[in-house]
CSV table of C-alpha atoms in Angstrom, one decimal:
chain,number,residue,atom,x,y,z
A,12,MET,CA,-49.1,-51.1,-42.5
A,13,GLU,CA,-50.8,-52.5,-39.4
A,14,ASN,CA,-49.3,-56.0,-39.9
A,15,ARG,CA,-45.6,-55.0,-39.7
A,16,LYS,CA,-43.9,-57.1,-37.1
A,17,LYS,CA,-42.1,-55.5,-34.2
A,18,VAL,CA,-38.6,-56.4,-33.1
A,19,ALA,CA,-36.7,-55.4,-29.9
A,20,PHE,CA,-33.0,-55.7,-29.0
A,21,TYR,CA,-31.0,-56.1,-25.8
A,22,THR,CA,-27.2,-56.0,-25.8
A,23,LEU,CA,-25.0,-57.5,-23.2
A,24,GLY,CA,-21.2,-56.7,-23.0
A,25,CYS,CA,-18.9,-54.5,-25.0
A,26,LYS,CA,-19.0,-51.6,-27.4
A,27,LEU,CA,-18.3,-54.1,-30.3
A,28,ASN,CA,-21.6,-55.9,-29.4
A,29,PHE,CA,-23.4,-52.6,-29.5
A,30,SER,CA,-22.1,-51.8,-33.0
A,31,GLU,CA,-23.1,-55.3,-34.2
A,32,THR,CA,-26.6,-55.0,-32.7
A,33,SER,CA,-27.2,-51.8,-34.6
A,34,THR,CA,-26.2,-53.6,-37.9
A,35,ILE,CA,-28.5,-56.5,-37.2
A,36,ALA,CA,-31.3,-54.1,-36.4
A,37,ARG,CA,-30.8,-52.4,-39.7
A,38,ASN,CA,-31.1,-55.8,-41.4
A,39,PHE,CA,-34.5,-56.3,-39.7
A,40,ASN,CA,-35.6,-52.8,-40.9
A,41,ASP,CA,-34.7,-53.7,-44.5
A,42,GLU,CA,-36.9,-56.8,-44.1
A,43,GLY,CA,-39.9,-54.8,-43.1
A,44,PHE,CA,-39.8,-55.0,-39.3
A,45,ASP,CA,-40.3,-52.0,-37.0
A,46,ARG,CA,-37.8,-51.6,-34.1
A,47,VAL,CA,-39.2,-50.9,-30.7
A,48,ASP,CA,-37.7,-50.4,-27.3
A,49,PHE,CA,-36.9,-53.6,-25.3
A,50,GLU,CA,-39.4,-52.4,-22.6
A,51,GLU,CA,-42.2,-52.6,-25.2
A,52,ILE,CA,-44.3,-55.5,-26.5
A,53,ALA,CA,-42.6,-57.0,-29.6
A,54,ASP,CA,-43.0,-60.1,-31.8
A,55,ILE,CA,-39.3,-60.8,-31.7
A,56,TYR,CA,-36.7,-60.2,-29.0
A,57,VAL,CA,-33.1,-60.5,-30.0
A,58,ILE,CA,-30.5,-60.8,-27.2
A,59,ASN,CA,-26.9,-60.2,-28.2
A,60,THR,CA,-24.9,-62.1,-25.6
A,61,CYS,CA,-21.5,-61.8,-24.0
A,62,SER,CA,-19.2,-64.4,-22.4
A,63,VAL,CA,-16.5,-62.3,-20.7
A,64,THR,CA,-17.8,-62.6,-17.1
A,65,GLU,CA,-19.9,-65.1,-15.2
A,66,ASN,CA,-22.4,-62.3,-14.6
A,67,ALA,CA,-23.2,-62.0,-18.3
A,68,ASP,CA,-24.4,-65.7,-18.3
A,69,LYS,CA,-26.8,-64.9,-15.4
A,70,GLN,CA,-27.9,-61.7,-17.0
A,71,PHE,CA,-29.0,-63.6,-20.1
A,72,LYS,CA,-31.6,-65.6,-18.2
A,73,GLN,CA,-32.9,-62.4,-16.5
A,74,VAL,CA,-33.3,-60.7,-19.9
A,75,VAL,CA,-35.2,-63.7,-21.4
A,76,ARG,CA,-37.6,-63.7,-18.4
A,77,LYS,CA,-38.1,-60.0,-18.9
A,78,ALA,CA,-39.0,-60.6,-22.6
A,79,MET,CA,-41.4,-63.4,-21.7
A,80,LYS,CA,-43.2,-61.2,-19.2
A,81,LEU,CA,-43.8,-58.6,-21.8
A,82,ASN,CA,-45.1,-61.1,-24.4
A,83,GLU,CA,-45.2,-64.8,-23.5
A,84,LYS,CA,-45.8,-65.6,-27.2
A,85,ALA,CA,-42.8,-63.6,-28.4
A,86,PHE,CA,-40.0,-65.3,-30.4
A,87,VAL,CA,-36.7,-65.0,-28.6
A,88,ALA,CA,-33.4,-65.3,-30.4
A,89,ALA,CA,-29.9,-65.4,-28.8
A,90,VAL,CA,-26.9,-64.3,-30.8
A,91,GLY,CA,-23.3,-63.4,-30.0
A,92,CYS,CA,-20.3,-64.7,-28.0
A,93,TYR,CA,-22.1,-66.8,-25.4
A,94,ALA,CA,-24.4,-68.2,-28.2
A,95,GLN,CA,-21.3,-69.4,-30.0
A,96,LEU,CA,-19.6,-70.9,-26.9
A,97,LYS,CA,-22.5,-72.5,-25.2
A,98,PRO,CA,-25.3,-72.8,-27.8
A,99,GLU,CA,-27.0,-75.9,-26.2
A,100,GLU,CA,-27.0,-74.2,-22.8
A,101,LEU,CA,-28.8,-71.1,-24.2
A,102,ALA,CA,-31.2,-73.2,-26.2
A,103,ALA,CA,-32.3,-75.0,-23.0
A,104,VAL,CA,-33.2,-71.7,-21.3
A,105,ASP,CA,-37.0,-71.5,-21.0
A,106,GLY,CA,-38.4,-69.2,-23.7
A,107,VAL,CA,-35.5,-69.3,-26.1
A,108,ASP,CA,-36.5,-70.3,-29.7
A,109,LEU,CA,-33.3,-69.7,-31.7
A,110,VAL,CA,-29.6,-69.6,-31.0
A,111,LEU,CA,-27.2,-68.3,-33.7
A,112,GLY,CA,-23.4,-68.5,-33.5
A,113,ALA,CA,-20.6,-66.2,-34.8
A,114,THR,CA,-21.2,-66.5,-38.5
A,115,GLU,CA,-24.9,-66.8,-38.5
A,116,LYS,CA,-25.9,-63.8,-36.4
A,117,PHE,CA,-25.7,-61.3,-39.4
A,118,LYS,CA,-28.1,-63.5,-41.4
A,119,ILE,CA,-30.6,-63.8,-38.6
A,120,THR,CA,-33.5,-62.7,-40.8
A,121,ASP,CA,-32.9,-65.8,-43.0
A,122,TYR,CA,-33.6,-68.0,-40.0
A,123,ILE,CA,-36.9,-66.4,-38.9
A,124,HIS,CA,-39.5,-67.9,-41.3
A,125,ASP,CA,-41.9,-69.0,-38.6
A,126,LEU,CA,-42.4,-67.0,-35.4
A,127,SER,CA,-44.2,-69.8,-33.5
A,128,LYS,CA,-42.6,-70.7,-30.2
A,129,ASN,CA,-40.4,-73.8,-30.1
A,130,ASP,CA,-40.3,-76.4,-27.3
A,131,MET,CA,-36.6,-76.3,-27.4
A,132,GLY,CA,-34.3,-73.6,-28.9
A,133,GLU,CA,-33.1,-74.3,-32.4
A,134,VAL,CA,-29.3,-74.0,-32.7
A,135,HIS,CA,-27.4,-72.9,-35.8
A,136,SER,CA,-23.8,-72.5,-34.7
A,137,CYS,CA,-20.8,-73.0,-37.0
A,138,GLU,CA,-17.4,-74.5,-36.1
A,139,ILE,CA,-15.5,-71.4,-35.0
A,140,ALA,CA,-12.9,-72.1,-37.7
A,141,GLU,CA,-15.5,-71.1,-40.2
A,142,ALA,CA,-15.7,-67.6,-38.8
A,143,ASP,CA,-13.2,-66.2,-41.2
A,144,PHE,CA,-15.1,-63.6,-43.0
A,145,TYR,CA,-15.6,-60.0,-41.9
A,146,VAL,CA,-18.9,-58.2,-41.4
A,147,GLY,CA,-18.5,-54.4,-40.9
A,148,SER,CA,-20.9,-52.6,-38.5
A,149,TYR,CA,-21.5,-49.5,-36.6
A,150,SER,CA,-23.9,-48.3,-34.0
A,151,ILE,CA,-25.8,-45.0,-34.1
A,152,GLY,CA,-28.3,-45.4,-31.2
A,153,ASP,CA,-26.8,-42.5,-29.2
A,154,ARG,CA,-26.9,-39.2,-31.0
A,155,THR,CA,-23.6,-37.9,-29.7
A,156,ARG,CA,-21.3,-40.8,-30.5
A,157,ALA,CA,-21.1,-43.9,-32.6
A,158,PHE,CA,-19.1,-47.2,-32.2
A,159,LEU,CA,-17.4,-48.1,-35.5
A,160,LYS,CA,-16.2,-51.7,-35.8
A,161,VAL,CA,-12.9,-52.0,-37.7
A,162,GLN,CA,-11.7,-55.5,-36.7
A,163,ASP,CA,-13.0,-58.8,-35.3
A,164,GLY,CA,-11.6,-61.9,-33.8
A,165,CYS,CA,-8.2,-62.5,-32.1
A,166,ASP,CA,-5.1,-64.6,-32.8
A,167,TYR,CA,-3.8,-64.2,-29.2
A,168,LYS,CA,-4.0,-67.2,-26.9
A,169,CYS,CA,-4.3,-65.5,-23.5
A,170,THR,CA,-4.9,-68.3,-21.0
A,171,TYR,CA,-8.1,-66.8,-19.4
A,172,CYS,CA,-9.9,-65.7,-22.5
A,173,THR,CA,-12.7,-67.3,-24.5
A,174,ILE,CA,-12.9,-64.6,-27.2
A,175,PRO,CA,-10.9,-66.5,-29.8
A,176,LEU,CA,-13.3,-69.4,-29.3
A,177,ALA,CA,-16.3,-67.1,-29.6
A,178,ARG,CA,-15.2,-64.8,-32.4
A,179,GLY,CA,-12.6,-66.7,-34.4
A,180,ILE,CA,-9.4,-65.5,-36.0
A,181,SER,CA,-8.3,-61.9,-36.3
A,182,ARG,CA,-9.7,-60.2,-39.4
A,183,SER,CA,-10.2,-56.6,-40.5
A,184,ASP,CA,-12.5,-54.5,-42.5
A,185,ALA,CA,-11.1,-53.1,-45.8
A,186,LEU,CA,-9.9,-49.6,-45.3
A,187,GLU,CA,-12.2,-48.1,-48.0
A,188,ASN,CA,-15.2,-49.7,-46.2
A,189,VAL,CA,-14.2,-48.3,-42.8
A,190,LEU,CA,-13.9,-44.8,-44.4
A,191,LYS,CA,-17.3,-45.3,-46.1
A,192,ASN,CA,-18.9,-46.2,-42.8
A,193,ALA,CA,-17.2,-43.2,-41.1
A,194,LYS,CA,-18.6,-40.9,-43.8
A,195,GLU,CA,-22.1,-42.4,-43.3
A,196,ILE,CA,-21.9,-41.8,-39.6
A,197,SER,CA,-20.6,-38.2,-39.9
A,198,ALA,CA,-23.5,-37.4,-42.3
A,199,GLN,CA,-25.9,-38.1,-39.5
A,200,ASN,CA,-24.7,-35.3,-37.3
A,201,ILE,CA,-22.8,-37.5,-35.0
A,202,ARG,CA,-19.9,-35.7,-33.4
A,203,GLU,CA,-17.8,-38.6,-32.1
A,204,ILE,CA,-16.7,-42.0,-33.4
A,205,VAL,CA,-15.3,-44.6,-31.1
A,206,LEU,CA,-13.2,-47.2,-33.0
A,207,THR,CA,-13.9,-50.7,-31.7
A,208,GLY,CA,-13.0,-54.4,-32.3
A,209,VAL,CA,-11.6,-57.3,-30.4
A,210,ASN,CA,-8.0,-56.5,-30.9
A,211,ILE,CA,-7.9,-53.2,-32.9
A,212,GLY,CA,-4.2,-52.7,-32.8
A,213,ASP,CA,-4.0,-55.9,-35.0
A,214,TYR,CA,-6.0,-53.9,-37.7
A,215,GLY,CA,-5.0,-54.8,-41.3
A,216,LYS,CA,-4.6,-58.5,-40.7
A,217,GLY,CA,-7.1,-60.5,-42.6
A,218,GLU,CA,-8.1,-57.6,-44.8
A,219,PHE,CA,-8.4,-59.9,-47.8
A,220,GLY,CA,-9.8,-62.9,-45.9
A,221,ASN,CA,-6.3,-64.3,-45.4
A,222,LYS,CA,-3.2,-63.2,-43.5
A,223,LYS,CA,-2.1,-60.8,-46.2
A,224,HIS,CA,-2.7,-57.1,-45.6
A,225,GLU,CA,-1.5,-53.8,-47.0
A,226,HIS,CA,-2.7,-51.5,-44.1
A,227,THR,CA,-1.7,-51.1,-40.5
A,228,PHE,CA,-3.5,-49.6,-37.5
A,229,LEU,CA,-1.4,-46.4,-38.1
A,230,ASP,CA,-2.6,-46.3,-41.8
A,231,LEU,CA,-6.2,-46.6,-40.5
A,232,VAL,CA,-5.8,-43.7,-38.0
A,233,GLN,CA,-4.1,-41.5,-40.6
A,234,ALA,CA,-6.8,-42.1,-43.1
A,235,LEU,CA,-9.7,-41.6,-40.7
A,236,ASP,CA,-8.2,-38.3,-39.6
A,237,LYS,CA,-8.7,-36.9,-43.1
A,238,VAL,CA,-12.5,-37.8,-43.3
A,239,GLU,CA,-14.5,-34.5,-43.6
A,240,GLY,CA,-17.2,-33.9,-41.0
A,241,ILE,CA,-15.9,-36.0,-38.2
A,242,GLU,CA,-15.1,-33.9,-35.2
A,243,ARG,CA,-13.8,-36.5,-32.7
A,244,LEU,CA,-12.3,-39.9,-33.0
A,245,ARG,CA,-11.5,-42.1,-30.0
A,246,ILE,CA,-9.5,-45.3,-29.8
A,247,SER,CA,-11.5,-47.7,-27.5
A,248,SER,CA,-8.9,-50.2,-26.3
A,249,ILE,CA,-5.5,-51.2,-27.7
A,250,GLU,CA,-2.9,-53.8,-26.5
A,251,PRO,CA,0.3,-52.2,-25.2
A,252,ASN,CA,2.5,-54.2,-27.6
A,253,LEU,CA,0.5,-52.9,-30.6
A,254,LEU,CA,0.4,-49.3,-29.6
A,255,LYS,CA,3.4,-48.0,-31.4
A,256,ASN,CA,5.2,-44.7,-30.8
A,257,GLU,CA,4.3,-43.5,-34.3
A,258,THR,CA,0.6,-43.9,-33.5
A,259,ILE,CA,1.0,-42.0,-30.1
A,260,GLU,CA,2.9,-39.2,-31.9
A,261,PHE,CA,0.3,-39.0,-34.7
A,262,VAL,CA,-2.6,-38.8,-32.1
A,263,SER,CA,-0.8,-36.0,-30.3
A,264,LYS,CA,-0.8,-33.8,-33.5
A,265,SER,CA,-4.1,-35.1,-34.9
A,266,ARG,CA,-7.0,-33.0,-36.0
A,267,THR,CA,-9.7,-35.4,-34.7
A,268,PHE,CA,-8.2,-38.1,-32.5
A,269,VAL,CA,-8.6,-37.3,-28.8
A,270,PRO,CA,-5.9,-37.7,-26.1
A,271,HIS,CA,-7.5,-40.7,-24.5
A,272,PHE,CA,-6.0,-44.2,-24.5
A,273,HIS,CA,-7.4,-47.4,-22.9
A,274,ILE,CA,-4.6,-49.9,-22.6
A,275,PRO,CA,-5.2,-53.4,-21.0
A,276,LEU,CA,-2.5,-54.3,-18.5
A,277,GLN,CA,-4.2,-57.3,-16.7
A,278,SER,CA,-1.4,-57.6,-14.1
A,279,GLY,CA,1.6,-55.6,-12.8
A,280,SER,CA,3.5,-58.8,-12.1
A,281,ASN,CA,5.7,-60.3,-14.9
A,282,ASP,CA,5.2,-63.8,-13.3
A,283,ILE,CA,1.4,-63.5,-13.8
A,284,LEU,CA,1.7,-61.9,-17.2
A,285,LYS,CA,3.7,-64.9,-18.3
A,286,LEU,CA,1.0,-67.3,-16.9
A,287,MET,CA,-1.6,-65.3,-18.7
A,288,LYS,CA,0.4,-65.6,-22.0
A,289,ARG,CA,0.3,-61.8,-22.5
A,290,ARG,CA,2.6,-60.6,-25.2
A,291,TYR,CA,4.5,-58.0,-23.2
A,292,LEU,CA,6.1,-57.5,-19.8
A,293,ARG,CA,5.4,-54.6,-17.4
A,294,GLU,CA,8.4,-52.7,-18.7
A,295,VAL,CA,6.7,-52.3,-22.1
A,296,TYR,CA,3.6,-50.9,-20.3
A,297,VAL,CA,5.7,-48.3,-18.5
A,298,ASP,CA,7.3,-47.3,-21.8
A,299,ARG,CA,3.8,-46.8,-23.4
A,300,VAL,CA,2.6,-44.6,-20.5
A,301,ASN,CA,5.8,-42.6,-20.5
A,302,LYS,CA,5.6,-42.0,-24.2
A,303,ILE,CA,2.0,-40.8,-24.0
A,304,ARG,CA,2.9,-38.4,-21.1
A,305,GLU,CA,5.9,-37.1,-23.0
A,306,VAL,CA,3.8,-35.9,-26.0
A,307,MET,CA,0.4,-35.4,-24.3
A,308,PRO,CA,0.8,-34.6,-20.6
A,309,HIS,CA,-3.0,-34.0,-20.3
A,310,ALA,CA,-4.0,-37.3,-21.9
A,311,CYS,CA,-6.4,-39.7,-20.1
A,312,ILE,CA,-5.0,-43.2,-19.7
A,313,GLY,CA,-7.4,-46.0,-18.6
A,314,VAL,CA,-6.2,-49.5,-17.6
A,315,ASP,CA,-7.8,-53.0,-17.6
A,316,VAL,CA,-6.6,-55.2,-14.8
A,317,ILE,CA,-7.7,-58.7,-13.6
A,318,VAL,CA,-7.4,-59.8,-10.0
A,319,GLY,CA,-7.4,-63.3,-8.6
A,320,PHE,CA,-5.9,-65.1,-11.5
A,321,PRO,CA,-4.7,-68.6,-10.6
A,322,GLY,CA,-1.3,-68.4,-9.0
A,323,GLU,CA,-1.6,-64.8,-7.9
A,324,THR,CA,-0.2,-64.7,-4.4
A,325,ASP,CA,-0.5,-61.8,-2.0
A,326,GLU,CA,3.0,-60.7,-3.1
A,327,HIS,CA,2.0,-60.7,-6.8
A,328,PHE,CA,-1.2,-58.7,-6.0
A,329,LEU,CA,0.8,-56.1,-4.0
A,330,GLU,CA,3.3,-55.9,-6.9
A,331,THR,CA,0.3,-55.0,-9.2
A,332,TYR,CA,-1.1,-52.6,-6.6
A,333,HIS,CA,2.2,-50.7,-6.1
A,334,PHE,CA,2.9,-50.7,-9.9
A,335,LEU,CA,-0.4,-49.0,-10.6
A,336,ASN,CA,-0.1,-46.7,-7.7
A,337,ASP,CA,3.2,-45.4,-9.0
A,338,LEU,CA,2.1,-45.2,-12.6
A,339,ASP,CA,0.8,-41.9,-14.0
A,340,ILE,CA,-2.6,-43.3,-15.2
A,341,SER,CA,-6.1,-41.9,-14.9
A,342,TYR,CA,-8.5,-44.7,-14.0
A,343,LEU,CA,-8.9,-48.5,-13.8
A,344,HIS,CA,-11.4,-51.1,-15.1
A,345,VAL,CA,-11.1,-53.9,-12.6
A,346,PHE,CA,-12.2,-57.4,-13.5
A,347,THR,CA,-12.4,-60.3,-11.0
A,348,TYR,CA,-11.1,-63.4,-12.6
A,349,SER,CA,-13.8,-66.0,-13.3
A,350,GLU,CA,-13.2,-69.5,-14.6
A,351,ARG,CA,-14.2,-70.1,-18.2
A,352,ASP,CA,-14.5,-73.6,-19.8
A,353,ASN,CA,-12.0,-74.6,-22.5
A,354,THR,CA,-9.3,-72.1,-21.4
A,355,GLU,CA,-5.9,-73.1,-20.1
A,356,ALA,CA,-6.3,-71.1,-16.9
A,357,VAL,CA,-9.2,-73.3,-15.7
A,358,ASP,CA,-6.8,-76.2,-15.1
A,359,MET,CA,-4.0,-74.1,-13.4
A,360,GLU,CA,-3.0,-74.6,-9.8
A,361,GLY,CA,-3.1,-71.9,-7.1
A,362,VAL,CA,-6.8,-71.1,-7.3
A,363,VAL,CA,-7.5,-67.9,-5.4
A,364,PRO,CA,-10.4,-68.1,-3.0
A,365,SER,CA,-13.4,-66.0,-4.1
A,366,ASN,CA,-13.4,-63.9,-0.9
A,367,VAL,CA,-9.7,-63.0,-1.6
A,368,ARG,CA,-10.6,-62.1,-5.2
A,369,ALA,CA,-13.3,-59.8,-3.9
A,370,LYS,CA,-11.0,-58.1,-1.4
A,371,ARG,CA,-8.3,-57.5,-4.1
A,372,SER,CA,-10.9,-56.1,-6.5
A,373,LYS,CA,-12.2,-53.7,-3.8
A,374,MET,CA,-8.7,-52.4,-3.1
A,375,LEU,CA,-8.1,-51.7,-6.8
A,376,ARG,CA,-11.5,-50.1,-7.3
A,377,GLY,CA,-10.5,-47.8,-4.4
A,378,LEU,CA,-7.2,-47.0,-6.1
A,379,SER,CA,-9.2,-46.2,-9.3
A,380,VAL,CA,-11.3,-43.6,-7.5
A,381,LYS,CA,-8.1,-42.0,-6.1
A,382,LYS,CA,-6.4,-42.0,-9.5
A,383,ARG,CA,-9.5,-40.5,-11.3
A,384,ARG,CA,-9.7,-37.8,-8.6
A,385,ALA,CA,-6.0,-36.9,-9.0
A,386,PHE,CA,-6.4,-36.8,-12.7
A,387,TYR,CA,-9.5,-34.5,-12.5
A,388,GLU,CA,-7.7,-32.2,-10.1
A,389,SER,CA,-4.7,-32.0,-12.5
A,390,GLN,CA,-7.1,-30.7,-15.1
A,391,LEU,CA,-8.8,-27.9,-13.0
A,392,GLY,CA,-8.2,-24.5,-14.5
A,393,THR,CA,-7.6,-25.8,-18.0
A,394,ASN,CA,-9.6,-25.0,-21.1
A,395,ARG,CA,-11.1,-28.0,-22.9
A,396,THR,CA,-13.8,-28.9,-25.4
A,397,VAL,CA,-16.9,-30.8,-24.1
A,398,LEU,CA,-19.3,-32.9,-26.1
A,399,PHE,CA,-22.7,-32.7,-24.3
A,400,GLU,CA,-25.0,-35.7,-24.2
A,401,GLY,CA,-28.8,-35.9,-24.5
A,402,GLU,CA,-30.0,-36.8,-21.1
A,403,ASN,CA,-31.5,-34.6,-18.4
A,404,LYS,CA,-30.2,-36.1,-15.1
A,405,GLU,CA,-31.8,-34.4,-12.1
A,406,GLY,CA,-31.6,-31.0,-13.8
A,407,TYR,CA,-28.1,-31.4,-15.2
A,408,ILE,CA,-26.6,-32.1,-18.6
A,409,HIS,CA,-23.4,-34.1,-18.7
A,410,GLY,CA,-20.6,-34.4,-21.2
A,411,PHE,CA,-17.0,-35.5,-21.7
A,412,THR,CA,-14.0,-33.4,-22.5
A,413,GLU,CA,-11.7,-34.7,-25.3
A,414,ASN,CA,-9.4,-36.2,-22.5
A,415,TYR,CA,-12.4,-37.9,-20.9
A,416,VAL,CA,-13.2,-35.7,-17.9
A,417,LYS,CA,-16.9,-36.0,-17.0
A,418,VAL,CA,-18.4,-32.5,-16.6
A,419,LYS,CA,-21.9,-31.3,-15.6
A,420,THR,CA,-23.8,-28.0,-15.9
A,421,PRO,CA,-27.5,-27.0,-15.4
A,422,TRP,CA,-29.7,-28.6,-18.0
A,423,ASN,CA,-30.1,-26.7,-21.3
A,424,PRO,CA,-31.6,-28.6,-24.3
A,425,GLU,CA,-29.7,-26.3,-26.7
A,426,LEU,CA,-26.4,-27.8,-25.5
A,427,VAL,CA,-27.4,-31.4,-26.5
A,428,ASN,CA,-24.9,-32.8,-29.1
A,429,THR,CA,-22.9,-29.7,-29.3
A,430,LEU,CA,-19.2,-29.1,-28.7
A,431,GLN,CA,-18.5,-26.2,-26.3
A,432,GLU,CA,-15.3,-24.5,-25.2
A,433,ILE,CA,-15.1,-24.5,-21.4
A,434,ASN,CA,-12.9,-24.0,-18.4
A,435,LEU,CA,-12.8,-26.7,-15.7
A,436,THR,CA,-13.5,-25.0,-12.4
A,437,LYS,CA,-14.1,-27.4,-9.5
A,438,ILE,CA,-15.0,-31.1,-8.6
A,439,ASP,CA,-18.6,-31.6,-7.5
A,440,GLU,CA,-19.7,-34.0,-4.7
A,441,ASP,CA,-20.7,-36.6,-7.2
A,442,GLY,CA,-17.1,-36.6,-8.7
A,443,SER,CA,-17.9,-34.8,-12.0
A,444,VAL,CA,-16.4,-31.4,-12.8
A,445,ARG,CA,-18.2,-28.1,-12.8
A,446,ILE,CA,-17.4,-25.7,-15.7
A,447,GLU,CA,-17.5,-22.2,-17.0
A,448,PHE,CA,-18.3,-21.5,-20.6
A,449,LEU,CA,-15.7,-19.6,-22.5
A,450,ASN,CA,-18.3,-18.6,-25.1
A,451,LYS,CA,-20.9,-16.6,-23.3
A,452,LEU,CA,-23.6,-17.5,-25.9
A,453,ALA,CA,-23.7,-21.0,-24.5
A,454,GLU,CA,-24.8,-20.0,-21.1
A,455,VAL,CA,-28.4,-20.3,-20.2
């Protein structure tokens, strides 16, 4: 057994990438490789790339350098979104031997016949129009939760986004396959499943490799709610125009789906939403938030927002700021607009200077801190259920309630990967919430 090759993985970007890395890692395992940590010496380093921010491009080079330091003779493969969009650019990075695009990444073991270093990275990247088949995947690296991919690709043409170029058309996993994967996950003592995809509200489209489908996102949610053994299901991110009232109402009464929604907004100005070619106006967003609050007053609502989009004047930005300030939401994910090749926005007028982008981003991050604090304060004194995670951080164990409040309590290994009934008592200096256990047996 001494001659088994070692492979290590590094994932940049989103939850979807994490689920796909796990699937690729299982393929290596089936081919007789042993997986090791990325900090260890390996024969192959596989880097799953992201193209959403400029930073991800820079990070890639740093990760390659790290791998080369660990083993300068190691074989380095790049897969994922950036590998599809800019394969030649990645292949030219010192140390990279293989670059695989969107359709090739799940067949990576077919391309690794010879682990000798190449002078120049070898590229296998399809035309993105060929990325029309679906590969299901899920990640189970973290014991407490798993990311389950249900959908891939996107048919939307937002003017800032390269994801349709990197991942192809919208397509979905067959419902029976999603349920099979969910059962496999729950059999491994994992308490929470996070549904992930590029545009998961579009679920059902492309179920048969074409535009026909018999299932919708609501069907998916209803079917998953019946799977035995799953204790928590979380919807990762869903477009406001695809989050229907029926889904919100179902989640409010569901056995397993938690009251937590992450809904991309991108701008609170209708002028900017139109320039972005988003498929809704701000009034629709207000409706979604109001509907959630009506049936789940305690729900956590997260928002994605982009600052510094071309044409965003100070007035537009303030419109977004006041819109979010007045909206009953729980936190923000703030993205500073960065130019991407082959997008419409890159040629638009009204470029916002980078120092102005940074200032706007800082203002919204400050608003997010205020919003999260207000949301946590609204939850003090309530009884919730916490799923505890596995890490001892400076003598404390952390976890999240069903409505995504981060809590902490003194470290106790018996709490790891358990669900506990608790009362939220006070907000700590670090922003997480202290608790009291309702079940005395859980106390140390």
